[in-house]
Amino acid sequence: MKRKYTGTTMRVRLFMMLTLMLTVFSSCRDDYFYDDTLPEWLGASIYDYLQEEGKYTTYIRMIDDLKYTETLSLTGSKTLFVASDSAFTEFYKNNEWGVRKYEDFSLAQKKLILNFSLINNAYLIETLSNYYDGSTYHEGTAMRRPTTLAAIDSIAFEQGDKLSIGKHFDSRREQGMYLLKDATVSPTVYFTQKFLTRSGITNEDMDYISGAVFSGKKSREDGDVHVFDTKVIKRDIVCKNGYVHVLEKVLIPPVNMAVRIEMNPETKIFSKLLERFAAPYYDAAINSQYRQLYPNFTDSIFEKLYFSSKGGATALPSGLVAISTLLPFSPGWNSYSTTGSQAALPADMATMFVPTDAAMNEYFNSGVGELLKGRFGSWDSVPDNIIIPLLRRHMRPSLIESVPSRFSKIVDDENYAVPIEKSHVTGSYTGVNGQIFYTNKVYPPRDYISVYSPILLSENTKIMNWAIRISETSVDGTLFEFYKLYLNSLVSNYSVFIPTDEYFEHYVDPIAYGQDVPAVLKFKYVEETNSIMAYIHKYDKENDIAEAEPIDSISSRNYPNFIKNRLWDVLDSHIVIGNITSQKQYYVTKANDIIRIDGNESNMTVSGGRNLHMGTSSRVTRIFEQQNGKTYFIDNSIQPALRSLYTTLSSNPEYEAFFELLSNVPADYTMQIFSIQGVDQVVKFFNAYRYTVYAPTNAAIRDAYDSGRLRTWDEIDALTGTARTEAIEKMVRFLRYHFQDNAVFFGENINDQFQSATIKMNDAVTHWKTAKNKYYKLGVVGTANSMELTTEKNEKVQVTSLNNVVAKDYLFAKLPTTYKNVDGTGAVSGTAFNTSLISTSSSIVVHQVNNILTFED
């Protein structure tokens, strides 16, 4: 009579209690009944159960062929997922192996099916979702466990087009090789109700994971358990050496994500890109293990590894060259874990969103992808450093956080949203290391759609791209590329002006400009070392001419801080926050530099303060319209102003009277206007900002002297004691009222009030109703042809035709005179020029006005 086997929780608990009692009392009794006889309800062995049921003959045959009979007959601790003979009958009708009867199975295929269906240790369905990580017991959070399938059970000889299409396999393509797709354990993947509930994965999510949404299979119901996409139809069959769980169909062992993507005829483009980052590696341990099993084997076995931060390789097979373009994890790593530790293997697995070939072609031939096509012509020609952000964008570290119900929350590894929708998913595959969702959309990285994109993709913007990719370290030690993150932000709009490499030859160094030997830097990108060279040329600053031959050079490999400092100075002076429009001519850059735009987009030129002073400009050669602004390629770097406000005023006779007032504040008075810094002198109360200075005409100041509205410095110096101090203070406050926060430009429409640099110190009512201890204001009304100021006394003052003169006050880490000149001359104790650093700067626009500005009588 056939035994009946059940799997109730009560019997399992009785079994566990009995085992405990046997352990505790075995030393106390001499003749316990169950010492030699197990209880009948415990059942036979797994092997005996399969035999006695009569409907698992195919599995029995496979067990016998592989000499597992004894293993599954004796006591032990196993979990077996089995399929019935009827399931095999259906399997023979249609399967990817082409097996039509049992005799068609190869030995390797038998090993795959049997070993993959076995787990060491006995698990009820209920306990499958629990695991111990070595220090903590986790309940309801496991979805994967290692099987008994050994990596060396599936070593194939591959040759020609059977080998990976990646270039690192080309040297062995003709002769072929024995290739192990991954040397780590292949886990089984299961979805229990307990795990799904704890993880917040819905039945609809499971329908996408299992493919029910696409195949028309029955939707998942509460309580269902799946092993990969196969439903468990009978569970928790208790045997004396473990448990048996019955599957609704034969489970062909799934492969890892990389193998599946490579196998899929509809994802050849994505796979080809992925395979660039793989290579064969010789592993002595694997070869030794295999030869112990097969002593006559004399060839070599290689393992396929992907260039990745986790689970792969970080150096080429030679071991000599580190790889800079890494995937976030290896898509071929069978034992993937989110932390990299195998203790965490059960808790989660990866996810990849893989566009179909149709989606990849559509993207490449329309919209944003056209920029890639226009630059490179084909996917095959796109360089690795350009492809890697695209691949990384489609690879996510967690399935739990990437199920359809959480699509709206998915972000990439730079924390940018990935705009995937359920309607984009056209199919799915559950691999041993992760979930594949096939999509009809490509999700380009920010690098492809932002104003940074043309810089990244262009062949001749390598200098600026190098500068943008410089990494900084956050307070928590995380590396980040500040300028890439900045330019990739879609919150703001940018207008970015980029000098192409061939024109990056006239950077007038601000510190050298303030020394006895001025210099121009000519930057070059060095492909072999991914570095920047700055060649130093002596410079005639009066005629804006650099000598043809360099006198020295500075490499980013030896002096990275110097190169970074100068190139970031260039970057800041070439970025405008906002759009360039026909309504404005002057703009302020991120560096607070003032630039002027002339012409329209077909004949646009850009001029910085130095350009305006020398009568030069940079011509726009190409414009790219991106999602967060426009990128403008230009034929020379924009030259910011190098003349300070001090020099600008002192060198022009039109400002002579005003400059004399500013520069002759008595030395014994603490509130000076100028101080020695930067190129020569700077305004002491300026910060890293942009300012407007209103310079009265010489005649206006003379009239103020004549009318008694102003005292001369000579008259003030003649005073003594408190009277002199008060007169100095009054003069300085008067002068500071001519300095305005924010730069405004003649010729542009404006109607606003701005604060000056003078604080109101009383409660008197003024025209602009400025409160005590606040800065006095100036009203500014500008049109295309005029600019009028209204003071706190309600006096109207006009800007003259001498307007929009641009100056810049630099702040350096040290005075230029404390560094040696670029040719090595200068102070004996001076530090080398290549250690010099620009700290910050303020920009100024100067307008001449036809009267003095006053805020009180």
CSV table of C-alpha atoms in Angstrom, one decimal, residues 648-660 694-702 800-803 805 846-849:
chain,number,residue,atom,x,y,z
A,648,THR,CA,40.6,101.4,-15.2
A,649,LEU,CA,40.0,104.7,-13.4
A,650,SER,CA,43.6,105.8,-13.0
A,651,SER,CA,44.5,105.2,-16.7
A,652,ASN,CA,41.6,107.3,-18.2
A,653,PRO,CA,41.8,111.1,-17.8
A,654,GLU,CA,38.0,111.2,-18.0
A,655,TYR,CA,37.9,109.7,-14.5
A,656,GLU,CA,40.8,111.7,-13.1
A,657,ALA,CA,38.9,113.8,-10.5
A,658,PHE,CA,36.9,110.8,-9.2
A,659,PHE,CA,39.9,108.6,-9.0
A,660,GLU,CA,41.8,111.2,-7.0
A,694,TYR,CA,29.1,105.6,-11.2
A,695,ALA,CA,32.0,107.9,-11.9
A,696,PRO,CA,31.1,111.6,-12.0
A,697,THR,CA,32.7,113.7,-14.7
A,698,ASN,CA,35.7,115.9,-13.8
A,699,ALA,CA,33.5,118.9,-14.4
A,700,ALA,CA,30.8,117.6,-12.0
A,701,ILE,CA,33.3,117.2,-9.2
A,702,ARG,CA,34.8,120.6,-9.9
A,800,THR,CA,26.9,109.9,-20.3
A,801,SER,CA,28.2,108.3,-23.5
A,802,LEU,CA,31.2,106.9,-21.6
A,803,ASN,CA,29.5,103.8,-20.3
A,805,VAL,CA,33.4,100.0,-19.3
A,846,VAL,CA,31.7,101.6,-14.9
A,847,HIS,CA,29.3,104.3,-16.1
A,848,GLN,CA,30.2,108.0,-16.2
A,849,VAL,CA,27.5,110.3,-14.8
